[in-house]
PDB file of C-alpha atoms and ligand atoms in Angstrom:
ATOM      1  CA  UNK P   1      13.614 -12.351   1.366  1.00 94.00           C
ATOM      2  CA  UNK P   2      12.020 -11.629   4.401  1.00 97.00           C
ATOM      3  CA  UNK P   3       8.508  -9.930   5.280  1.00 98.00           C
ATOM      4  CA  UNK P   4       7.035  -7.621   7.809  1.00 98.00           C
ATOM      5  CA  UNK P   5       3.269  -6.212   8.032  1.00 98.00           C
ATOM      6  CA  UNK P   6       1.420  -4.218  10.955  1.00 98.00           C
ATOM      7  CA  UNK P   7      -1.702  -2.460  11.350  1.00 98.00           C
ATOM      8  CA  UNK P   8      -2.496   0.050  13.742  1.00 98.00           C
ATOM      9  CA  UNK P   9      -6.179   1.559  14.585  1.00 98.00           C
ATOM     10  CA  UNK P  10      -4.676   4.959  15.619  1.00 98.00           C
ATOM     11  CA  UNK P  11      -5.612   6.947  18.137  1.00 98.00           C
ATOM     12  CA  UNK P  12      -8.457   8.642  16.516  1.00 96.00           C
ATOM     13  CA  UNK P  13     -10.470   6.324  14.316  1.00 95.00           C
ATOM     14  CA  UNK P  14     -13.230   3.992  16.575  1.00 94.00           C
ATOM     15  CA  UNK P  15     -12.342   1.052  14.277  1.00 95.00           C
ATOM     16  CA  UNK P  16      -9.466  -0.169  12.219  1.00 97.00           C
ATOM     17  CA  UNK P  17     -10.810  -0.280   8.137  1.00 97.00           C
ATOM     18  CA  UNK P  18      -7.220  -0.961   6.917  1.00 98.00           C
ATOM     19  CA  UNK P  19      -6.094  -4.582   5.830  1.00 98.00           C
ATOM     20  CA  UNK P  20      -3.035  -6.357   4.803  1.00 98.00           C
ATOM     21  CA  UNK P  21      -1.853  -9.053   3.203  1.00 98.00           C
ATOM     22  CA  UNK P  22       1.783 -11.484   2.785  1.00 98.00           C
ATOM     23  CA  UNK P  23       1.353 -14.766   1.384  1.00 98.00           C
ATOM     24  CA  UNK P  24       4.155 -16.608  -0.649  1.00 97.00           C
ATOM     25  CA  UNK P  25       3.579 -17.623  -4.177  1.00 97.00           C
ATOM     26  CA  UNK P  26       5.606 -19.798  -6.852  1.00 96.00           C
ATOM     27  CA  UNK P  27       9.244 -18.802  -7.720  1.00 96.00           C
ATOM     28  CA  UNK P  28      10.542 -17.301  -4.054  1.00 96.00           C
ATOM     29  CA  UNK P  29       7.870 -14.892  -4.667  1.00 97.00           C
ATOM     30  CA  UNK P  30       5.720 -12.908  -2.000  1.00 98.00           C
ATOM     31  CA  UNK P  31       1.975 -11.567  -2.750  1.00 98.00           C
ATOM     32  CA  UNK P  32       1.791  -8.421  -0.592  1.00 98.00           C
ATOM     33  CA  UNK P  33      -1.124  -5.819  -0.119  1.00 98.00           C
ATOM     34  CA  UNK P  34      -2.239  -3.069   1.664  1.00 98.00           C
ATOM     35  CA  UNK P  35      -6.027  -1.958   1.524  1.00 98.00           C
ATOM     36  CA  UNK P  36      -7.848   1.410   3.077  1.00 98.00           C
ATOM     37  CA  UNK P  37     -11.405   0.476   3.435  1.00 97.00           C
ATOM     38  CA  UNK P  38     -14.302   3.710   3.029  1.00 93.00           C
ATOM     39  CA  UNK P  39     -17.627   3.684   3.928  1.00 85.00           C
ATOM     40  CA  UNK P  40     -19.838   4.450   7.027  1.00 78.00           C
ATOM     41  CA  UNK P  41     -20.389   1.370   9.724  1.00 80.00           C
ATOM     42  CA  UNK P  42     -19.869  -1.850   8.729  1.00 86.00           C
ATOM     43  CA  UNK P  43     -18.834  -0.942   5.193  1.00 92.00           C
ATOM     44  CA  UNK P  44     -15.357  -0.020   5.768  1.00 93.00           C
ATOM     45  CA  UNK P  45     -13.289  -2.942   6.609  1.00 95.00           C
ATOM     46  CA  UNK P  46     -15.607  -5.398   5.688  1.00 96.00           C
ATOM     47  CA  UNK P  47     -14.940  -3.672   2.018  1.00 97.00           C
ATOM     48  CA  UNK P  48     -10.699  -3.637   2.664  1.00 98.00           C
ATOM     49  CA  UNK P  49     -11.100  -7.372   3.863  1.00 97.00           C
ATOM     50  CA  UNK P  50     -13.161  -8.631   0.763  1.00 97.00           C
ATOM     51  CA  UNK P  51     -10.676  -6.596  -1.657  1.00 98.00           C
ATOM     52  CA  UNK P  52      -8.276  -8.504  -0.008  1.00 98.00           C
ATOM     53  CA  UNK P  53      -9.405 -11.951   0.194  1.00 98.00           C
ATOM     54  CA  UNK P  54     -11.015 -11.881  -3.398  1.00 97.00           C
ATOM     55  CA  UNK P  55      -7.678 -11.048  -4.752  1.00 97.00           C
ATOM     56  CA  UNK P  56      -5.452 -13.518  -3.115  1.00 97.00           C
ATOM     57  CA  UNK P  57      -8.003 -16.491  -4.332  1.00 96.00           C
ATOM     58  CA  UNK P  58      -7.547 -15.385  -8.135  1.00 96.00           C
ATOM     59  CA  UNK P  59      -3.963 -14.972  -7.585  1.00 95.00           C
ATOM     60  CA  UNK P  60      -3.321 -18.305  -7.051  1.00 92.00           C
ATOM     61  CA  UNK P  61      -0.001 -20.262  -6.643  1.00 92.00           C
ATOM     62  CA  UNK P  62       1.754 -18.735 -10.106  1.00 91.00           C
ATOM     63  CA  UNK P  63       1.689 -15.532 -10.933  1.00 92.00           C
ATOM     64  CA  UNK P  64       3.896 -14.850 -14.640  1.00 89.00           C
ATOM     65  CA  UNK P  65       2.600 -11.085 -15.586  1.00 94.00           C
ATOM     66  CA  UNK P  66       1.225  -8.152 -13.920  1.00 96.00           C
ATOM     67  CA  UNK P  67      -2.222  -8.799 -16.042  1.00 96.00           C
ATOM     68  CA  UNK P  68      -3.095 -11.470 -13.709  1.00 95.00           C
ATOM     69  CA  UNK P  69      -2.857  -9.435 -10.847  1.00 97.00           C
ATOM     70  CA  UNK P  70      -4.878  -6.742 -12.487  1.00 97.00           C
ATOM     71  CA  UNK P  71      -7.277  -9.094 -13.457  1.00 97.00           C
ATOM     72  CA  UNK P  72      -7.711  -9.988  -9.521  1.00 97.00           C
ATOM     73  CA  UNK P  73      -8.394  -6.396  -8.708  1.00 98.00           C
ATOM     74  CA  UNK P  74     -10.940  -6.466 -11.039  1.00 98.00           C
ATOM     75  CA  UNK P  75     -12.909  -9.370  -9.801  1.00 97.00           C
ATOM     76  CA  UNK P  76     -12.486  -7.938  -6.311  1.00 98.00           C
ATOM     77  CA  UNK P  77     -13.817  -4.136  -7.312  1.00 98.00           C
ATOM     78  CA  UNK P  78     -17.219  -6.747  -9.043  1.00 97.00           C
ATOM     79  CA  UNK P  79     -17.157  -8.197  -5.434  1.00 97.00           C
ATOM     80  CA  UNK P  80     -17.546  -4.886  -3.857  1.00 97.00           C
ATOM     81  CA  UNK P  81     -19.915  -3.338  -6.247  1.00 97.00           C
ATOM     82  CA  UNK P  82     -22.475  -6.336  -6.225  1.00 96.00           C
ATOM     83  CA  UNK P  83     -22.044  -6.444  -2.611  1.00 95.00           C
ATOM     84  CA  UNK P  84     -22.637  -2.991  -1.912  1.00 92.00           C
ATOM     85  CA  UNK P  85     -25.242  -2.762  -4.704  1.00 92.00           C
ATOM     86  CA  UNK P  86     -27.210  -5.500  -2.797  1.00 92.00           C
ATOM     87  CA  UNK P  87     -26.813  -4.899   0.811  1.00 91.00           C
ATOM     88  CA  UNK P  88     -28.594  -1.121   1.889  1.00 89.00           C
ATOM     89  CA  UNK P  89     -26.156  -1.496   5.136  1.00 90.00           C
ATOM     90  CA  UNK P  90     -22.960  -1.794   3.015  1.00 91.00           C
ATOM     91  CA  UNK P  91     -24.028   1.268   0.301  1.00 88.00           C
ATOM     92  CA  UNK P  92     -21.141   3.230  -0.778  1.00 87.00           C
ATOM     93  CA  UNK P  93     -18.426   0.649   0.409  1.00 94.00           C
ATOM     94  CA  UNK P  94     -15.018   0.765  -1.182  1.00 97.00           C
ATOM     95  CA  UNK P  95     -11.641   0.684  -0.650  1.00 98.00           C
ATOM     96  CA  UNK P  96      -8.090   1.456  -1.588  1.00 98.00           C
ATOM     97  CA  UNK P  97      -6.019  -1.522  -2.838  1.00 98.00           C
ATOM     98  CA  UNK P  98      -2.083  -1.309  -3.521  1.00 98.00           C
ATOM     99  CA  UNK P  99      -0.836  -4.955  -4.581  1.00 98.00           C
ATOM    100  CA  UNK P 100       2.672  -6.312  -5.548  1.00 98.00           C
ATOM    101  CA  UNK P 101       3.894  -9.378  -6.035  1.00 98.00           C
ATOM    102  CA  UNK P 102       7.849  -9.351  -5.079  1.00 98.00           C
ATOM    103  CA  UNK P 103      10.404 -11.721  -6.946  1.00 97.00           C
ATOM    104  CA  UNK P 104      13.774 -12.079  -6.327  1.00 96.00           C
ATOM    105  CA  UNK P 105      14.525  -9.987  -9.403  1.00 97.00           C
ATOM    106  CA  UNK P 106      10.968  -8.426 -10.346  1.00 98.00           C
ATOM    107  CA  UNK P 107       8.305  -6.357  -9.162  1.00 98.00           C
ATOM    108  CA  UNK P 108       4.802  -6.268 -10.244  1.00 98.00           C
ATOM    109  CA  UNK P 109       2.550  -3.847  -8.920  1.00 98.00           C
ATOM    110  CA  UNK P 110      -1.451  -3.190  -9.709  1.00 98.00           C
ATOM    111  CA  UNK P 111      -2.916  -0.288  -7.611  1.00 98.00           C
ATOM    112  CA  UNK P 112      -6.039   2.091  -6.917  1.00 98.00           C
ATOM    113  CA  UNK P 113      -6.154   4.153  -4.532  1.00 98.00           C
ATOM    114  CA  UNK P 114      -3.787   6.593  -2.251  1.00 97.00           C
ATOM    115  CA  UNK P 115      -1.737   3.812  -1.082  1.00 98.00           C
ATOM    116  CA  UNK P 116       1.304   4.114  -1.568  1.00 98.00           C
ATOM    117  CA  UNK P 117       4.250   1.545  -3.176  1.00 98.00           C
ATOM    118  CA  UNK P 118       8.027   2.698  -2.500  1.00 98.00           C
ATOM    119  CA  UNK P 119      10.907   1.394  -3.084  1.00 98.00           C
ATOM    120  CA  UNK P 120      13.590   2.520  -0.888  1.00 98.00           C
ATOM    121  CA  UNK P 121      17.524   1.855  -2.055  1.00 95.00           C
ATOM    122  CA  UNK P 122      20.136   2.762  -0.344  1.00 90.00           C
ATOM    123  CA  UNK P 123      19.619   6.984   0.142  1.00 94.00           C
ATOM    124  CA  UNK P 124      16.893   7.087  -2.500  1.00 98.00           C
ATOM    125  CA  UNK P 125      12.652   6.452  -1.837  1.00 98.00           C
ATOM    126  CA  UNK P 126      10.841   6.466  -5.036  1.00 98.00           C
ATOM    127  CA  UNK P 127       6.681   6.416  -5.286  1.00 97.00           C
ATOM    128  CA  UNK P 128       6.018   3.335  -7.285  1.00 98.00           C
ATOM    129  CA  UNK P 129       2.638   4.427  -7.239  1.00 98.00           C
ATOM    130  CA  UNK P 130       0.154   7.698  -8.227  1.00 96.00           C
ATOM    131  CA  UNK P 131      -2.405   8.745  -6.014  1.00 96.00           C
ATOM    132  CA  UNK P 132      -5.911   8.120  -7.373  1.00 97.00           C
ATOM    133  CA  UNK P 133      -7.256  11.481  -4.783  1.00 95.00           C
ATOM    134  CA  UNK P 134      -8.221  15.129  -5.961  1.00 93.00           C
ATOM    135  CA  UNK P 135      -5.221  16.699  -4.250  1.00 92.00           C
ATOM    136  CA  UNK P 136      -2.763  13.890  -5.741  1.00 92.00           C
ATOM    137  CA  UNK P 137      -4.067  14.610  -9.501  1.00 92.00           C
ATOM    138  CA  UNK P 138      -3.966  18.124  -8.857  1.00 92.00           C
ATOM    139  CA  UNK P 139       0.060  17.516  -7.823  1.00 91.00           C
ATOM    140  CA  UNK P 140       0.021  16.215 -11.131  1.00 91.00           C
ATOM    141  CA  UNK P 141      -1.182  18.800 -12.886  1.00 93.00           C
ATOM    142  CA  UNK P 142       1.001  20.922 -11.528  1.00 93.00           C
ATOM    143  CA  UNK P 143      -1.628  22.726 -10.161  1.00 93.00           C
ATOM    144  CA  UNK P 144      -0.756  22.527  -6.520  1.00 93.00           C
ATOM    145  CA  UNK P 145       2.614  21.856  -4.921  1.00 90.00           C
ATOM    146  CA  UNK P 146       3.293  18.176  -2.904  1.00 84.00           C
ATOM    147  CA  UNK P 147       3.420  20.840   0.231  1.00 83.00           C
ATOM    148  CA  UNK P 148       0.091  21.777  -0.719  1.00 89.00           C
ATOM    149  CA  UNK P 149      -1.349  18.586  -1.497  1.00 87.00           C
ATOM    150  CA  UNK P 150      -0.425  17.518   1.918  1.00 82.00           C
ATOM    151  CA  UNK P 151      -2.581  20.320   3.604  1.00 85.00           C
ATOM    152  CA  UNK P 152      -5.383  20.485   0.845  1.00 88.00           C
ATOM    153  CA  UNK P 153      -8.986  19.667   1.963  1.00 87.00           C
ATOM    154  CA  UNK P 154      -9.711  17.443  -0.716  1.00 84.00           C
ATOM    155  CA  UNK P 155      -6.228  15.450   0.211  1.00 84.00           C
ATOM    156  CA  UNK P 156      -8.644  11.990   1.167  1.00 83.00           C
ATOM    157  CA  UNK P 157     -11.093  12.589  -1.559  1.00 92.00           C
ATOM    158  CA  UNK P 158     -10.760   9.587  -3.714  1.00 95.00           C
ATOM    159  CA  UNK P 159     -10.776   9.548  -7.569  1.00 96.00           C
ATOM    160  CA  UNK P 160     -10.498   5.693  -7.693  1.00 97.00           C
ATOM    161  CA  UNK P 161     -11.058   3.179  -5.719  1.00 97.00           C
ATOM    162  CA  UNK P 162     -12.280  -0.356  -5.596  1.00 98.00           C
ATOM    163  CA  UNK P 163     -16.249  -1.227  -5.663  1.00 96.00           C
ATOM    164  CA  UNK P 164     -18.227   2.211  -5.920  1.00 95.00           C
ATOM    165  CA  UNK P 165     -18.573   1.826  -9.538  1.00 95.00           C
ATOM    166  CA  UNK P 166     -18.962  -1.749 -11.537  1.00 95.00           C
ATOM    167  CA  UNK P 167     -15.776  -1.040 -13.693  1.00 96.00           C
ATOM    168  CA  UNK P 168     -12.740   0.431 -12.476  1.00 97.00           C
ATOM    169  CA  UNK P 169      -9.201   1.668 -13.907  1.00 97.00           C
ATOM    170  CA  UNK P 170      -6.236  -0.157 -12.310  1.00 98.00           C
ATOM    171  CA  UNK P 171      -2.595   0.870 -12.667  1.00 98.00           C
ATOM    172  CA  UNK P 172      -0.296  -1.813 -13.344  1.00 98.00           C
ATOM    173  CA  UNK P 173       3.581  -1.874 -13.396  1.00 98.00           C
ATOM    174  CA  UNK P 174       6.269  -4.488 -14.236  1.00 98.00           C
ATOM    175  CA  UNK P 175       9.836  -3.691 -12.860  1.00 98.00           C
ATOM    176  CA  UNK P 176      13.316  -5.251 -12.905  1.00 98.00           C
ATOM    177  CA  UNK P 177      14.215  -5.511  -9.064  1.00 98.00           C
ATOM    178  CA  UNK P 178      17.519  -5.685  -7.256  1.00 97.00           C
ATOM    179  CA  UNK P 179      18.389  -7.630  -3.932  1.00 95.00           C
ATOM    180  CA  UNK P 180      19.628  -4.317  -2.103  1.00 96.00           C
ATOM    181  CA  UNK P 181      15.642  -2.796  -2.956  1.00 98.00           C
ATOM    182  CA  UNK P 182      13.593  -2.594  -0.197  1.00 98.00           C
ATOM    183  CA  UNK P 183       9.919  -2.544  -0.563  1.00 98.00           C
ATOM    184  CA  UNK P 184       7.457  -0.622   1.246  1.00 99.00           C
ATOM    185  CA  UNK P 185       3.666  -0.628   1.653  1.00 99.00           C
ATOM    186  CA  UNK P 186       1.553   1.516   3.428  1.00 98.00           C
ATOM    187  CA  UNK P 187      -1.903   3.541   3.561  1.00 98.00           C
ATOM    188  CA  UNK P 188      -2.428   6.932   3.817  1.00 96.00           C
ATOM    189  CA  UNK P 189      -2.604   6.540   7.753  1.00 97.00           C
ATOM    190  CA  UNK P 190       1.141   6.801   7.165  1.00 98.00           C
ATOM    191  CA  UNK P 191       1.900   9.071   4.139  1.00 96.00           C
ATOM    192  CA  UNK P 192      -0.458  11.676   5.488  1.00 93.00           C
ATOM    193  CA  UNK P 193       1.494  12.923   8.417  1.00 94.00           C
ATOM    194  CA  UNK P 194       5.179  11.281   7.941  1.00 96.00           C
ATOM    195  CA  UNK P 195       6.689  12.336   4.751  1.00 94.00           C
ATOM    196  CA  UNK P 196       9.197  10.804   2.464  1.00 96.00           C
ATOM    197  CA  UNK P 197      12.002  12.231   3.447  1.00 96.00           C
ATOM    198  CA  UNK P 198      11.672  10.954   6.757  1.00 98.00           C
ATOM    199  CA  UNK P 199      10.033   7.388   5.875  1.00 98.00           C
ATOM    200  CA  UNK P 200      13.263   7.189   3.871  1.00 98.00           C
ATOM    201  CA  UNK P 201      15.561   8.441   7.189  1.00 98.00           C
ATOM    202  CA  UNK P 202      14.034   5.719   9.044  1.00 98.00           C
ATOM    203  CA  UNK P 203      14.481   3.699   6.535  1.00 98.00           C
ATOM    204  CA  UNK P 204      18.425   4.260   6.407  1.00 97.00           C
ATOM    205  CA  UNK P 205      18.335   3.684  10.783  1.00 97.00           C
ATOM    206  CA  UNK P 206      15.992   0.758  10.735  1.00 98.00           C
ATOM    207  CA  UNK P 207      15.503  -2.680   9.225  1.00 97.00           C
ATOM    208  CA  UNK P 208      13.021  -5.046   9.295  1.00 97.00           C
ATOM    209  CA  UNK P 209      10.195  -5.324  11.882  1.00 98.00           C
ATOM    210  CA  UNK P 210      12.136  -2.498  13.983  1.00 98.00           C
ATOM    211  CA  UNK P 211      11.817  -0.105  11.062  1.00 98.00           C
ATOM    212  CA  UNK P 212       7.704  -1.073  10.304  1.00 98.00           C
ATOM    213  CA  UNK P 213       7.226  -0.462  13.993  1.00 98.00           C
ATOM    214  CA  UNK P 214       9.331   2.923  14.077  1.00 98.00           C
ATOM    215  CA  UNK P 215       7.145   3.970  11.157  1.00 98.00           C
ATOM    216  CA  UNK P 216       4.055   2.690  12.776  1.00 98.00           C
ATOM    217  CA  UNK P 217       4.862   5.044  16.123  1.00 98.00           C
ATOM    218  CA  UNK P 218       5.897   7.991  13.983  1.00 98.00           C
ATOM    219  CA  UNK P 219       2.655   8.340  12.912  1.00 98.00           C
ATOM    220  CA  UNK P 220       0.405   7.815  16.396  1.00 98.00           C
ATOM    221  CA  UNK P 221       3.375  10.707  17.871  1.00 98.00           C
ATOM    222  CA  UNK P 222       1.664  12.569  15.149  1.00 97.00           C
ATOM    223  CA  UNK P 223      -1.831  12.015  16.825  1.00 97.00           C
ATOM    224  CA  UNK P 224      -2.817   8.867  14.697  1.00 97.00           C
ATOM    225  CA  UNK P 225      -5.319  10.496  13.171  1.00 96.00           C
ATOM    226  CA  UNK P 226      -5.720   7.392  10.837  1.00 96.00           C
ATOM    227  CA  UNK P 227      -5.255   3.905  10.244  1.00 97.00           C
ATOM    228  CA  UNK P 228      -2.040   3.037   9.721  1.00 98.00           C
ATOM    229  CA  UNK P 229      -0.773   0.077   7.933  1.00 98.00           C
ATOM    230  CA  UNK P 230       2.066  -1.037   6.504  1.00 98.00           C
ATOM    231  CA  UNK P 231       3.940  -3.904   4.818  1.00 98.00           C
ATOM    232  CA  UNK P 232       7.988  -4.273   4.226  1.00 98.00           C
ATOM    233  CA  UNK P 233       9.872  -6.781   2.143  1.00 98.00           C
ATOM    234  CA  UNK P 234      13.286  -6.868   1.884  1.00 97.00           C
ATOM    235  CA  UNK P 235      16.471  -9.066   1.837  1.00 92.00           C
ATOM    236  CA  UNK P 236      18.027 -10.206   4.996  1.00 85.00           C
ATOM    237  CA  UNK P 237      21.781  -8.795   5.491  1.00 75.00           C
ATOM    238  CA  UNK P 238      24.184 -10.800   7.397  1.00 70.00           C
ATOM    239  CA  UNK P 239      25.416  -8.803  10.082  1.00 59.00           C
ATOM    240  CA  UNK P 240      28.008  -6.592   9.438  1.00 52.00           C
ATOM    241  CA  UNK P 241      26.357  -5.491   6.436  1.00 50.00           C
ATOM    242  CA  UNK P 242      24.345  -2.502   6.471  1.00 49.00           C
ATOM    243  CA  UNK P 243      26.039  -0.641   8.253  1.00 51.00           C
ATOM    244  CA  UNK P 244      28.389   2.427   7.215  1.00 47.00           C
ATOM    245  CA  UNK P 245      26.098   2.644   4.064  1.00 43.00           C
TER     246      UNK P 245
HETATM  247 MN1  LIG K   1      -6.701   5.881   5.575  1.00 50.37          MN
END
């Protein structure tokens, strides 16, 4: 299994809040993350940098269920909270936080946040993950159509997210996995102005770093209006393969 990551300030944004993460673990495994900082100044990315770092120390080497890694969100959302609680400068600081940990065979996934988890096989990209915003529940609901949720005003109002309150709900998931899955992670910088159907026509051109970076330039040709970030892991083809498909 191989890994790609990138983040991207835009062209917009005066700073870059978004994060990522790779780091291998125990059993051929990969901890991956993406995290979307909020919060005026300073708050931002030093929020999407503490979600990440907090988590990856209470990961650890071994990871065996998806509790763990839920339980590492958790203690990263205290983090934020006590640190935003404490410091006036940091006040309302928070931050997306969409975390897998890949296995040859298994996927486990805890999330808040609009970041977004696919998995992209072959001609199919499925969301592995809800988004915690008012437009994305309203999708939901069935109160608004995914064309509308795209254009609503409320689209990057959060309805979760990690350290504005001292307890937070995560979303946890525990999948079988196949070698021909490809996994993608990415923030809203991303999902906001290139849509599935295309991430997924990239995805059928493009492999590897070539496909994060044809992503990554998809979105500034859109005006970069945000951070963009994204992390891919998938399993090296010889060459040959791949292609035809
Ligand atoms: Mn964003």
């Amino acid at each position: 299994m191989r890994t790609y990551g990138r983040s991207d300030q835009g062209l917009v944004r005066s700073e870059n809040q978004d994060d990522f993460l790779i780091r291998p673990v125990e059993a051929q495994g990969y901890l991956l993350a993406v995290a979307d900082g909020i919060g005026g100044g300073p708050a931002g990315s030093r929020a999407s940098h503490m979600a990440l770092t907090a988590m990856d120390d209470a990961v650890g080497l071994k990871v065996s269920d998806v509790s763990r890694l839920a339980s590492a969100l958790s203690l990263a959302n205290r983090r934020i909270f006590e640190l935003g609680k404490d410091e006036p400068r940091f006040e309302g600081m928070g931050t997306t936080l969409t975390a897998a940990v890949l296995f040859p065979h298994r996927l486990l996934v805890s999330h808040v946040g609009d970041s977004r988890a696919y998995r992209i096989r072959h001609d199919q990209i499925i969301r592995l993950t809800m988004d915690h915003s008012v437009a994305g529940e309203m999708e939901r609901a069935g109160t608004i159509t995914p064309e509308e949720a795209r254009n609503h005003p409320k689209k990057h109002v959060l309805t979760r997210a990690l350290g504005p309150f001292d307890h937070v709900r995560i979303d946890m998931a525990d999948m079988p996995w196949s070698s021909e899955d490809r996994l993608l992670l990415c923030t809203d910088g991303l999902t906001s102005v290139v849509f599935d159907d295309e991430i997924l026509r990239y995805a059928e051109r493009y492999r590897g770093q070539e496909l994060v970076d044809k992503l990554v330039n998809a979105a500034l040709d859109r005006g970069g209006p945000d951070n963009v970030t994204l992390v891919l892991a998938e399993v090296v083809q010889h060459s040959g393969e791949g292609h035809g498909r």
